[in-house]
């Protein structure tokens, strides 16, 4: 497991954007906002070795995004669950990308209640996430309020009781 060879080595190879295969598995369906098939691809990327899986979930692309940041934009929560199951879930959920955004910012912006629910499941962590402002001073609640369509009401139901 520690000696990478063949297909395992390819899982840590990044492209010109600094993204691994796992970044693409977590965002492969953004065009359609559906998560169909993404969880299976993410699981295949994470399967070879626990140490390798941890390296993948903590790898940032050139925008400072972890695979979890990409998964936060998906309609389904299966990909984010798979990423968090690898471990270091608090680190993944509280990681700031290059613009100071958390997974919760992306989930609120894309109005993905299932994913946002995972982000806010831990009460102490939820408070920290909801208070986090990006480089423009915006919180996840601000993102949700700016994008009022789709599952907006369900997202607001998740956000408002947690807002300090």
mmCIF file of C-alpha atoms in Angstrom:
data_model
loop_
_atom_site.group_PDB
_atom_site.id
_atom_site.type_symbol
_atom_site.label_atom_id
_atom_site.label_comp_id
_atom_site.label_asym_id
_atom_site.label_seq_id
_atom_site.Cartn_x
_atom_site.Cartn_y
_atom_site.Cartn_z
ATOM 1 C CA UNK A 1 0.000 0.000 0.000
ATOM 2 C CA UNK A 2 2.775 2.454 0.838
ATOM 3 C CA UNK A 3 4.636 1.757 -2.395
ATOM 4 C CA UNK A 4 2.514 3.270 -5.108
ATOM 5 C CA UNK A 5 2.589 1.489 -8.389
ATOM 6 C CA UNK A 6 0.342 1.239 -11.385
ATOM 7 C CA UNK A 7 -3.268 2.366 -10.921
ATOM 8 C CA UNK A 8 -2.728 3.430 -7.292
ATOM 9 C CA UNK A 9 -0.019 5.870 -8.350
ATOM 10 C CA UNK A 10 -2.391 7.395 -10.891
ATOM 11 C CA UNK A 11 -4.838 8.258 -8.107
ATOM 12 C CA UNK A 12 -2.325 10.779 -6.735
ATOM 13 C CA UNK A 13 -1.479 12.254 -10.130
ATOM 14 C CA UNK A 14 -2.871 15.747 -10.568
ATOM 15 C CA UNK A 15 -3.728 17.584 -13.763
ATOM 16 C CA UNK A 16 -2.819 21.152 -14.699
ATOM 17 C CA UNK A 17 -5.492 22.436 -12.274
ATOM 18 C CA UNK A 18 -4.002 20.449 -9.402
ATOM 19 C CA UNK A 19 -7.007 18.145 -9.342
ATOM 20 C CA UNK A 20 -6.937 14.431 -8.679
ATOM 21 C CA UNK A 21 -9.340 11.886 -10.112
ATOM 22 C CA UNK A 22 -11.215 12.190 -6.805
ATOM 23 C CA UNK A 23 -11.862 15.912 -7.388
ATOM 24 C CA UNK A 24 -13.519 15.001 -10.670
ATOM 25 C CA UNK A 25 -15.434 12.111 -9.133
ATOM 26 C CA UNK A 26 -16.813 14.587 -6.593
ATOM 27 C CA UNK A 27 -17.838 17.088 -9.266
ATOM 28 C CA UNK A 28 -18.492 14.970 -12.354
ATOM 29 C CA UNK A 29 -22.170 15.756 -12.416
ATOM 30 C CA UNK A 30 -22.164 19.482 -11.717
ATOM 31 C CA UNK A 31 -23.475 20.158 -15.195
ATOM 32 C CA UNK A 32 -26.623 18.245 -14.393
ATOM 33 C CA UNK A 33 -26.570 18.801 -10.589
ATOM 34 C CA UNK A 34 -27.188 15.091 -10.124
ATOM 35 C CA UNK A 35 -24.904 12.815 -8.162
ATOM 36 C CA UNK A 36 -25.722 9.640 -10.075
ATOM 37 C CA UNK A 37 -22.657 7.455 -10.364
ATOM 38 C CA UNK A 38 -20.350 9.891 -8.577
ATOM 39 C CA UNK A 39 -20.405 8.009 -5.279
ATOM 40 C CA UNK A 40 -19.337 4.809 -7.009
ATOM 41 C CA UNK A 41 -16.454 6.532 -8.775
ATOM 42 C CA UNK A 42 -15.378 8.233 -5.529
ATOM 43 C CA UNK A 43 -15.501 4.894 -3.701
ATOM 44 C CA UNK A 44 -13.331 3.302 -6.409
ATOM 45 C CA UNK A 45 -10.754 6.100 -5.985
ATOM 46 C CA UNK A 46 -10.720 5.645 -2.200
ATOM 47 C CA UNK A 47 -10.703 1.824 -2.127
ATOM 48 C CA UNK A 48 -7.047 0.812 -2.706
ATOM 49 C CA UNK A 49 -5.563 1.908 0.629
ATOM 50 C CA UNK A 50 -6.558 3.908 3.720
ATOM 51 C CA UNK A 51 -3.344 5.990 3.686
ATOM 52 C CA UNK A 52 -3.825 6.766 0.005
ATOM 53 C CA UNK A 53 -7.484 7.639 0.590
ATOM 54 C CA UNK A 54 -6.549 10.124 3.321
ATOM 55 C CA UNK A 55 -3.978 11.771 1.050
ATOM 56 C CA UNK A 56 -6.615 12.129 -1.646
ATOM 57 C CA UNK A 57 -9.349 13.673 0.525
ATOM 58 C CA UNK A 58 -6.888 16.245 1.917
ATOM 59 C CA UNK A 59 -5.386 17.191 -1.469
ATOM 60 C CA UNK A 60 -6.182 20.751 -2.526
ATOM 61 C CA UNK A 61 -6.430 21.800 -6.131
ATOM 62 C CA UNK A 62 -5.027 25.115 -7.416
ATOM 63 C CA UNK A 63 -8.167 26.915 -6.175
ATOM 64 C CA UNK A 64 -7.558 25.562 -2.683
ATOM 65 C CA UNK A 65 -10.547 23.205 -2.883
ATOM 66 C CA UNK A 66 -10.635 19.746 -1.384
ATOM 67 C CA UNK A 67 -12.726 17.054 -3.088
ATOM 68 C CA UNK A 68 -15.309 17.725 -0.332
ATOM 69 C CA UNK A 69 -15.648 21.308 -1.613
ATOM 70 C CA UNK A 70 -16.655 19.944 -5.003
ATOM 71 C CA UNK A 71 -18.962 17.361 -3.408
ATOM 72 C CA UNK A 72 -20.736 20.147 -1.517
ATOM 73 C CA UNK A 73 -22.198 21.298 -4.801
ATOM 74 C CA UNK A 74 -23.845 17.987 -5.643
ATOM 75 C CA UNK A 75 -27.549 17.358 -5.147
ATOM 76 C CA UNK A 76 -26.974 14.025 -3.436
ATOM 77 C CA UNK A 77 -24.971 13.608 -0.257
ATOM 78 C CA UNK A 78 -23.487 10.172 -1.004
ATOM 79 C CA UNK A 79 -20.173 11.499 -2.313
ATOM 80 C CA UNK A 80 -19.644 13.772 0.691
ATOM 81 C CA UNK A 81 -20.515 10.874 3.024
ATOM 82 C CA UNK A 82 -17.903 8.698 1.296
ATOM 83 C CA UNK A 83 -15.249 11.406 1.615
ATOM 84 C CA UNK A 84 -15.985 12.049 5.285
ATOM 85 C CA UNK A 85 -15.993 8.315 6.041
ATOM 86 C CA UNK A 86 -12.282 8.230 5.167
ATOM 87 C CA UNK A 87 -11.594 10.290 8.284
ATOM 88 C CA UNK A 88 -10.480 13.790 9.198
ATOM 89 C CA UNK A 89 -14.096 14.870 8.626
ATOM 90 C CA UNK A 90 -13.821 18.007 10.763
ATOM 91 C CA UNK A 91 -10.750 19.066 8.811
ATOM 92 C CA UNK A 92 -12.597 18.498 5.536
ATOM 93 C CA UNK A 93 -15.696 20.427 6.646
ATOM 94 C CA UNK A 94 -13.758 23.379 8.088
ATOM 95 C CA UNK A 95 -11.234 23.676 5.248
ATOM 96 C CA UNK A 96 -11.275 27.096 3.582
ATOM 97 C CA UNK A 97 -10.680 27.218 -0.151
ATOM 98 C CA UNK A 98 -8.721 30.025 -1.827
ATOM 99 C CA UNK A 99 -11.722 32.355 -1.475
ATOM 100 C CA UNK A 100 -12.369 31.480 2.163
ATOM 101 C CA UNK A 101 -15.362 29.232 1.442
ATOM 102 C CA UNK A 102 -16.344 26.063 3.297
ATOM 103 C CA UNK A 103 -18.279 23.055 2.016
ATOM 104 C CA UNK A 104 -21.313 24.695 3.695
ATOM 105 C CA UNK A 105 -20.945 27.779 1.461
ATOM 106 C CA UNK A 106 -21.122 25.593 -1.655
ATOM 107 C CA UNK A 107 -24.039 23.538 -0.327
ATOM 108 C CA UNK A 108 -25.987 26.702 0.567
ATOM 109 C CA UNK A 109 -25.233 28.327 -2.785
ATOM 110 C CA UNK A 110 -26.313 25.270 -4.770
ATOM 111 C CA UNK A 111 -29.303 24.712 -2.454
ATOM 112 C CA UNK A 112 -28.379 21.116 -1.640
ATOM 113 C CA UNK A 113 -30.218 20.363 1.611
ATOM 114 C CA UNK A 114 -28.919 16.795 2.025
ATOM 115 C CA UNK A 115 -25.306 17.929 1.785
ATOM 116 C CA UNK A 116 -25.915 20.977 3.964
ATOM 117 C CA UNK A 117 -27.527 18.725 6.565
ATOM 118 C CA UNK A 118 -24.308 16.707 6.792
ATOM 119 C CA UNK A 119 -22.265 19.890 7.200
ATOM 120 C CA UNK A 120 -24.489 21.086 10.049
ATOM 121 C CA UNK A 121 -24.995 17.736 11.808
ATOM 122 C CA UNK A 122 -22.502 18.501 14.591
ATOM 123 C CA UNK A 123 -23.917 21.437 16.580
ATOM 124 C CA UNK A 124 -20.546 22.880 17.621
ATOM 125 C CA UNK A 125 -19.132 22.561 14.149
ATOM 126 C CA UNK A 126 -22.321 23.989 12.625
ATOM 127 C CA UNK A 127 -21.983 27.194 14.615
ATOM 128 C CA UNK A 128 -18.378 27.606 13.491
ATOM 129 C CA UNK A 129 -19.331 27.023 9.859
ATOM 130 C CA UNK A 130 -22.283 29.409 9.915
ATOM 131 C CA UNK A 131 -20.129 32.188 11.343
ATOM 132 C CA UNK A 132 -17.367 31.714 8.756
ATOM 133 C CA UNK A 133 -17.207 34.514 6.219
ATOM 134 C CA UNK A 134 -15.562 34.151 2.835
ATOM 135 C CA UNK A 135 -13.170 36.769 1.464
ATOM 136 C CA UNK A 136 -16.163 38.934 0.501
ATOM 137 C CA UNK A 137 -17.637 38.761 4.009
ATOM 138 C CA UNK A 138 -20.408 36.325 3.051
ATOM 139 C CA UNK A 139 -21.631 33.481 5.291
ATOM 140 C CA UNK A 140 -23.401 30.318 4.076
ATOM 141 C CA UNK A 141 -26.720 31.994 5.029
ATOM 142 C CA UNK A 142 -25.834 34.954 2.792
ATOM 143 C CA UNK A 143 -25.184 32.531 -0.083
ATOM 144 C CA UNK A 144 -28.547 30.834 0.431
ATOM 145 C CA UNK A 145 -30.425 34.137 0.623
ATOM 146 C CA UNK A 146 -28.793 35.343 -2.599
ATOM 147 C CA UNK A 147 -29.932 32.235 -4.517
ATOM 148 C CA UNK A 148 -33.674 32.013 -3.794
ATOM 149 C CA UNK A 149 -34.954 29.217 -6.001
ATOM 150 C CA UNK A 150 -34.996 25.445 -6.129
ATOM 151 C CA UNK A 151 -34.761 23.943 -2.626
ATOM 152 C CA UNK A 152 -34.260 27.375 -1.053
ATOM 153 C CA UNK A 153 -36.943 26.961 1.637
ATOM 154 C CA UNK A 154 -35.539 23.619 2.779
ATOM 155 C CA UNK A 155 -32.011 25.053 2.909
ATOM 156 C CA UNK A 156 -33.229 28.044 4.916
ATOM 157 C CA UNK A 157 -34.996 25.695 7.350
ATOM 158 C CA UNK A 158 -31.626 24.030 7.980
ATOM 159 C CA UNK A 159 -29.694 27.286 8.284
ATOM 160 C CA UNK A 160 -31.962 29.588 10.302
ATOM 161 C CA UNK A 161 -32.314 27.565 13.540
ATOM 162 C CA UNK A 162 -28.527 27.309 13.689
ATOM 163 C CA UNK A 163 -27.756 30.975 13.081
ATOM 164 C CA UNK A 164 -26.442 32.686 16.224
#
